[in-house]
Coordinates of C-alpha atoms and ligand atoms in Angstrom, one line a residue:
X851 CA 115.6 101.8 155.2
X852 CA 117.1 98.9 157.4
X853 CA 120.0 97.1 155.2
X854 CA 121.4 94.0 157.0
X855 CA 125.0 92.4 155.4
X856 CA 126.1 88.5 155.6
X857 CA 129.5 88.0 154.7
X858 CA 132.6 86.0 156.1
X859 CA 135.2 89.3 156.4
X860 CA 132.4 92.3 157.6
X861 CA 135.5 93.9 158.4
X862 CA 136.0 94.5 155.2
X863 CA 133.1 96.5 155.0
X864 CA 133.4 98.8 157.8
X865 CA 135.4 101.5 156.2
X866 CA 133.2 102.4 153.5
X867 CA 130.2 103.1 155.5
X868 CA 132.1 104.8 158.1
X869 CA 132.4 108.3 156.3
X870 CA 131.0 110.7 154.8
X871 CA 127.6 110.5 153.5
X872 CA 127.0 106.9 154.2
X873 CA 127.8 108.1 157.8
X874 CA 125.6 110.9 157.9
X875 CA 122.6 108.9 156.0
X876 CA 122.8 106.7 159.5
X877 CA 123.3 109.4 162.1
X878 CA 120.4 111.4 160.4
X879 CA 118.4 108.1 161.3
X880 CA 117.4 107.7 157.5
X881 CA 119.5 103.9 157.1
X882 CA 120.4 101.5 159.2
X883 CA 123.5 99.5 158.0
X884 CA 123.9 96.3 159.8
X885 CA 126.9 93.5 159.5
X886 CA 126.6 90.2 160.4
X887 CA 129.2 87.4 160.6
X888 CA 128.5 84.1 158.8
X889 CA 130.6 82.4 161.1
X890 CA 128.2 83.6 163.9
X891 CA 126.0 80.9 162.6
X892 CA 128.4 77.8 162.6
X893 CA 126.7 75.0 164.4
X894 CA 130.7 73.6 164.7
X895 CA 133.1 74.1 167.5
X896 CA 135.6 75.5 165.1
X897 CA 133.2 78.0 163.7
X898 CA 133.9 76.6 160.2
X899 CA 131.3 77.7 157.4
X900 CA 132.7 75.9 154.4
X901 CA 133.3 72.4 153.4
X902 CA 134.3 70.4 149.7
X903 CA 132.4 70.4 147.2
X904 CA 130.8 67.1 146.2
X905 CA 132.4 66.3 143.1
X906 CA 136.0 66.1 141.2
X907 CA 136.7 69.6 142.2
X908 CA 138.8 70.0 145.5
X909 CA 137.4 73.5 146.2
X910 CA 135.6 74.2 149.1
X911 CA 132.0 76.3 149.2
X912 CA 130.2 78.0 151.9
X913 CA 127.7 75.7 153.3
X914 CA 124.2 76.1 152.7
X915 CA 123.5 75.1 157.0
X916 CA 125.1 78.9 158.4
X917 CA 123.6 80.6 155.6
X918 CA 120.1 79.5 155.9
X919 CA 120.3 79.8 160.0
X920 CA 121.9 83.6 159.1
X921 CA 118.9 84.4 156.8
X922 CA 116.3 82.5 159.0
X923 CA 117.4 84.0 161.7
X924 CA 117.0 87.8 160.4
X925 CA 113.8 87.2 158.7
X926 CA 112.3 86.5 162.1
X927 CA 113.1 90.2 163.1
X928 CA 112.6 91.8 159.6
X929 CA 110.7 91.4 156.8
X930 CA 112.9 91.7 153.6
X931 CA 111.8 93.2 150.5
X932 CA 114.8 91.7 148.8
X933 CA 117.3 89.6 149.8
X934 CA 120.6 90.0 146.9
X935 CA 123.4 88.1 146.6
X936 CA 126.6 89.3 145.0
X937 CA 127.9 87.4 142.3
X938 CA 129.7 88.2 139.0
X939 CA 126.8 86.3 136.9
X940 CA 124.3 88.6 138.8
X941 CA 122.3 90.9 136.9
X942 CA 124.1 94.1 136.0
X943 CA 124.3 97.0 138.5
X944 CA 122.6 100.5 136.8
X945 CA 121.6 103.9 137.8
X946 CA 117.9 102.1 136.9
X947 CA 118.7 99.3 139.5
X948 CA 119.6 101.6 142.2
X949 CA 116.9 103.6 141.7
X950 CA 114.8 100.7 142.1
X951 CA 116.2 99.5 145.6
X952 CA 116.5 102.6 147.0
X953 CA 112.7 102.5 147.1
X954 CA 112.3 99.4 148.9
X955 CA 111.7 99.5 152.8
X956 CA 114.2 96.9 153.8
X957 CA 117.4 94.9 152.2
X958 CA 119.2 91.6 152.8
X959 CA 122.9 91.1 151.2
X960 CA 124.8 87.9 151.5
X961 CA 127.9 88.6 150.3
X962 CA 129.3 86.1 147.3
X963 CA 133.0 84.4 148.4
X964 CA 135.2 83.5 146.2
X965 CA 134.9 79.7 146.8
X966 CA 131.0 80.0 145.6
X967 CA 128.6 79.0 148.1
X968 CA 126.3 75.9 147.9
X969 CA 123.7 76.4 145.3
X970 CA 120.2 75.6 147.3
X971 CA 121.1 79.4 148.7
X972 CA 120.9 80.5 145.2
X973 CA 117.6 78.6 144.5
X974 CA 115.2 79.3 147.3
X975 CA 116.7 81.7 149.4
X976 CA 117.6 84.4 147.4
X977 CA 115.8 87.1 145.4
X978 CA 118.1 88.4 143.2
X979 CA 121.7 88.4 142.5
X980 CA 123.2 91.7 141.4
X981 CA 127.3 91.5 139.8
X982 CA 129.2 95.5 139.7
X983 CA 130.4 94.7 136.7
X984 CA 132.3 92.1 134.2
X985 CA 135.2 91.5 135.9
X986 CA 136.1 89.2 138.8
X987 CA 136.8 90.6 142.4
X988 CA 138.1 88.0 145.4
X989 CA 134.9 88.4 147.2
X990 CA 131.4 90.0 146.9
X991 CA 132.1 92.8 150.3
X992 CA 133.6 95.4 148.0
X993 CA 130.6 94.7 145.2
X994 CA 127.7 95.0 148.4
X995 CA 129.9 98.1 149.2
X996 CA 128.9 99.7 145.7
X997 CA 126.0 98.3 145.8
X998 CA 125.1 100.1 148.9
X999 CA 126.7 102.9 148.1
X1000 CA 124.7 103.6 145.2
X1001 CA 121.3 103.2 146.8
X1002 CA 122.0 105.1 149.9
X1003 CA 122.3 108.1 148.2
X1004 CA 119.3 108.1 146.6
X1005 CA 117.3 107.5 149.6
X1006 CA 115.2 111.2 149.8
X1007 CA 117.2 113.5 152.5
X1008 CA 120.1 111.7 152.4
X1009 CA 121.3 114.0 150.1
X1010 CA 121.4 118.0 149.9
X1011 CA 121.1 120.9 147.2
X1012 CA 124.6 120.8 147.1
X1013 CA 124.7 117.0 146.1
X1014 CA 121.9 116.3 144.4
X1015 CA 121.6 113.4 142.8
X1016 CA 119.5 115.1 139.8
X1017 CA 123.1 116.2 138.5
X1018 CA 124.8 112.9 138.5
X1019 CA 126.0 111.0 135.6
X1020 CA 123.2 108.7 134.2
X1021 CA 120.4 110.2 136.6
X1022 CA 118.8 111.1 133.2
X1023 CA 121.1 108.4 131.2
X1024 CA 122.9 111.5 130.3
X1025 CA 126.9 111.8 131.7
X1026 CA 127.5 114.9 133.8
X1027 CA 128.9 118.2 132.4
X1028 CA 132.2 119.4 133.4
X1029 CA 133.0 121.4 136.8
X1030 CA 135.5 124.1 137.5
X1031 CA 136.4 125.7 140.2
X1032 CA 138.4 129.1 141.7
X1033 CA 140.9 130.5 140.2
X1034 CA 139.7 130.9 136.5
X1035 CA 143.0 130.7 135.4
X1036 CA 145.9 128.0 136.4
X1037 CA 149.1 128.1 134.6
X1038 CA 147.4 129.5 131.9
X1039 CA 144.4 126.8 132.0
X1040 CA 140.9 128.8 131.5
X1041 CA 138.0 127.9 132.7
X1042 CA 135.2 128.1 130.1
X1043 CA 134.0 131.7 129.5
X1044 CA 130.2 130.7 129.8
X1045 CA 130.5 129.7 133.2
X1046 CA 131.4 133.1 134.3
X1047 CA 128.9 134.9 132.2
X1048 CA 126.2 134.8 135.0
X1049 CA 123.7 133.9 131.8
X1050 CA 122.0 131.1 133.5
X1051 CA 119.9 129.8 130.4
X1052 CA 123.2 129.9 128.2
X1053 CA 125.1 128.3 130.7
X1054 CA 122.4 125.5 131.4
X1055 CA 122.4 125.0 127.6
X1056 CA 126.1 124.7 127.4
X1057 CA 125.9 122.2 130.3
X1058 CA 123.3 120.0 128.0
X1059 CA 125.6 120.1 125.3
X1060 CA 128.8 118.9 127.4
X1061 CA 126.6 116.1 128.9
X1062 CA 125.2 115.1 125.4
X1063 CA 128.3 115.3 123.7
X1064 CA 130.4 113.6 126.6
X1065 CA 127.3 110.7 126.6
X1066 CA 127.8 110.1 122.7
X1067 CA 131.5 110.3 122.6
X1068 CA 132.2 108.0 125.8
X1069 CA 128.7 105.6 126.3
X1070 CA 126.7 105.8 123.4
X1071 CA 125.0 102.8 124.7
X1072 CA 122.8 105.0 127.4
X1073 CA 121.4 107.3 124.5
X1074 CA 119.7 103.9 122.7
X1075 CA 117.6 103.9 126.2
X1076 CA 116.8 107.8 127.2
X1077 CA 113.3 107.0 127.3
X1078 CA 113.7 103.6 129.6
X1079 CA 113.9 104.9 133.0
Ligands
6GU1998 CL1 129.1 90.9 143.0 N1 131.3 89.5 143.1 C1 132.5 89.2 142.7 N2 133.2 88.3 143.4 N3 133.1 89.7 141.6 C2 132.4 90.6 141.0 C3 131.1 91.0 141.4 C4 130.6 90.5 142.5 N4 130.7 91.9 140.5 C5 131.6 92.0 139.6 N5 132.7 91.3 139.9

């Protein structure tokens, strides 16, 4: 999978893919994660990529002219199965979404800024526009950081036994169970007795219980749709 970033601060996005397994998932050859700097594509002297907005409102937007050179101009090398921009009024991220993109062959993601960015992006340029959640952040680089994140993983082999994704929270719309490590006892905190038993059919059925128990306690919600994904 190729994924290619737009944003004004890429900088910002350098840490996160730097470690760990989004670091291994690009030295074992299975992503590509590549930033790009809107400001690359300023046709100005002062490498400017934002003007007012027409209107009452002072504000200034990101200007549709960069943008479309940015997207134009990686389009020419790539072809795009989607091209996402971040935005709070995006459709929600899920475990069903990620799932979904981590299938595709090749992602675009224009990161959203704070000032909003001139519309005609939004209307033929884009393909979808995903938000992390219901709350505001001061730009959309942390949101395509999650975002990416969270289909990364899922990619086949970027992943091993010991992390499977098939026991994470919401892979089955189900929370995960709890974990305990050595020692068995802490200042007098035990770890539950089933998970020393070596019964592996009672201890897989008290792991279903945790996770269903957990899932109708703390997100009901993703028991109305066990049958969705
Ligand atoms: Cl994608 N962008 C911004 N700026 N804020 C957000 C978001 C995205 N998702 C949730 N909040």
């Amino acid at each position: 999978m190729q994924i290619d970033i737009i944003s004004v601060l890429p900088e910002l996005l350098q840490g996160p893919f730097a470690h760990s397994i989004l670091k291994r998932a690009q030295d074992k050859g299975l992503v590509s994660i590549n930033l790009h700097h809107l400001r690359n594509y300023s046709t100005n002297r002062h490498r400017s990529v934002d003007d007012y907005a027409f209107g009452p409102d002072a504000g200034m937007v990101l200007q549709v002219e960069p943008i479309y050179r940015a997207i134009e101009d990686l389009k020419s090398r790539c072809h795009y199965d989607e091209i996402i921009y971040t935005s709070p009024d995006g459709e929600l991220l899920t475990q069903k979404l990620a799932n979904e993109l981590s299938s595709k062959q090749n992602i675009m993601v224009l990161c959203g800024h704070y000032k909003g960015i001139d519309h005609r992006v939004r209307e033929h340029l884009i393909t979808r526009e995903v938000s992390i959640g219901d709350y505001v952040l001061s730009g959309g680089e942390l949101a395509a950081a999650v975002i990416v994140d969270s289909v990364v993983r899922l990619i086949p082999g970027v992943l091993n036994d010991e992390t499977s994704a098939l026991s994470d929270s919401f892979q089955d719309n189900l929370l995960a169970p709890p974990v305990y490590s050595r020692p068995a006892v802490f200042n007098g905190w035990e770890v539950p007795k089933v998970l020393m038993s070596g019964n592996f059919k009672e201890i897989e059925r008290w792991q279903m219980e945790q996770a269903l128990e957990r899932t109708k306690r703390l997100r009901p919600h993703l028991l109305d749709s066990v049958d969705e994904q």
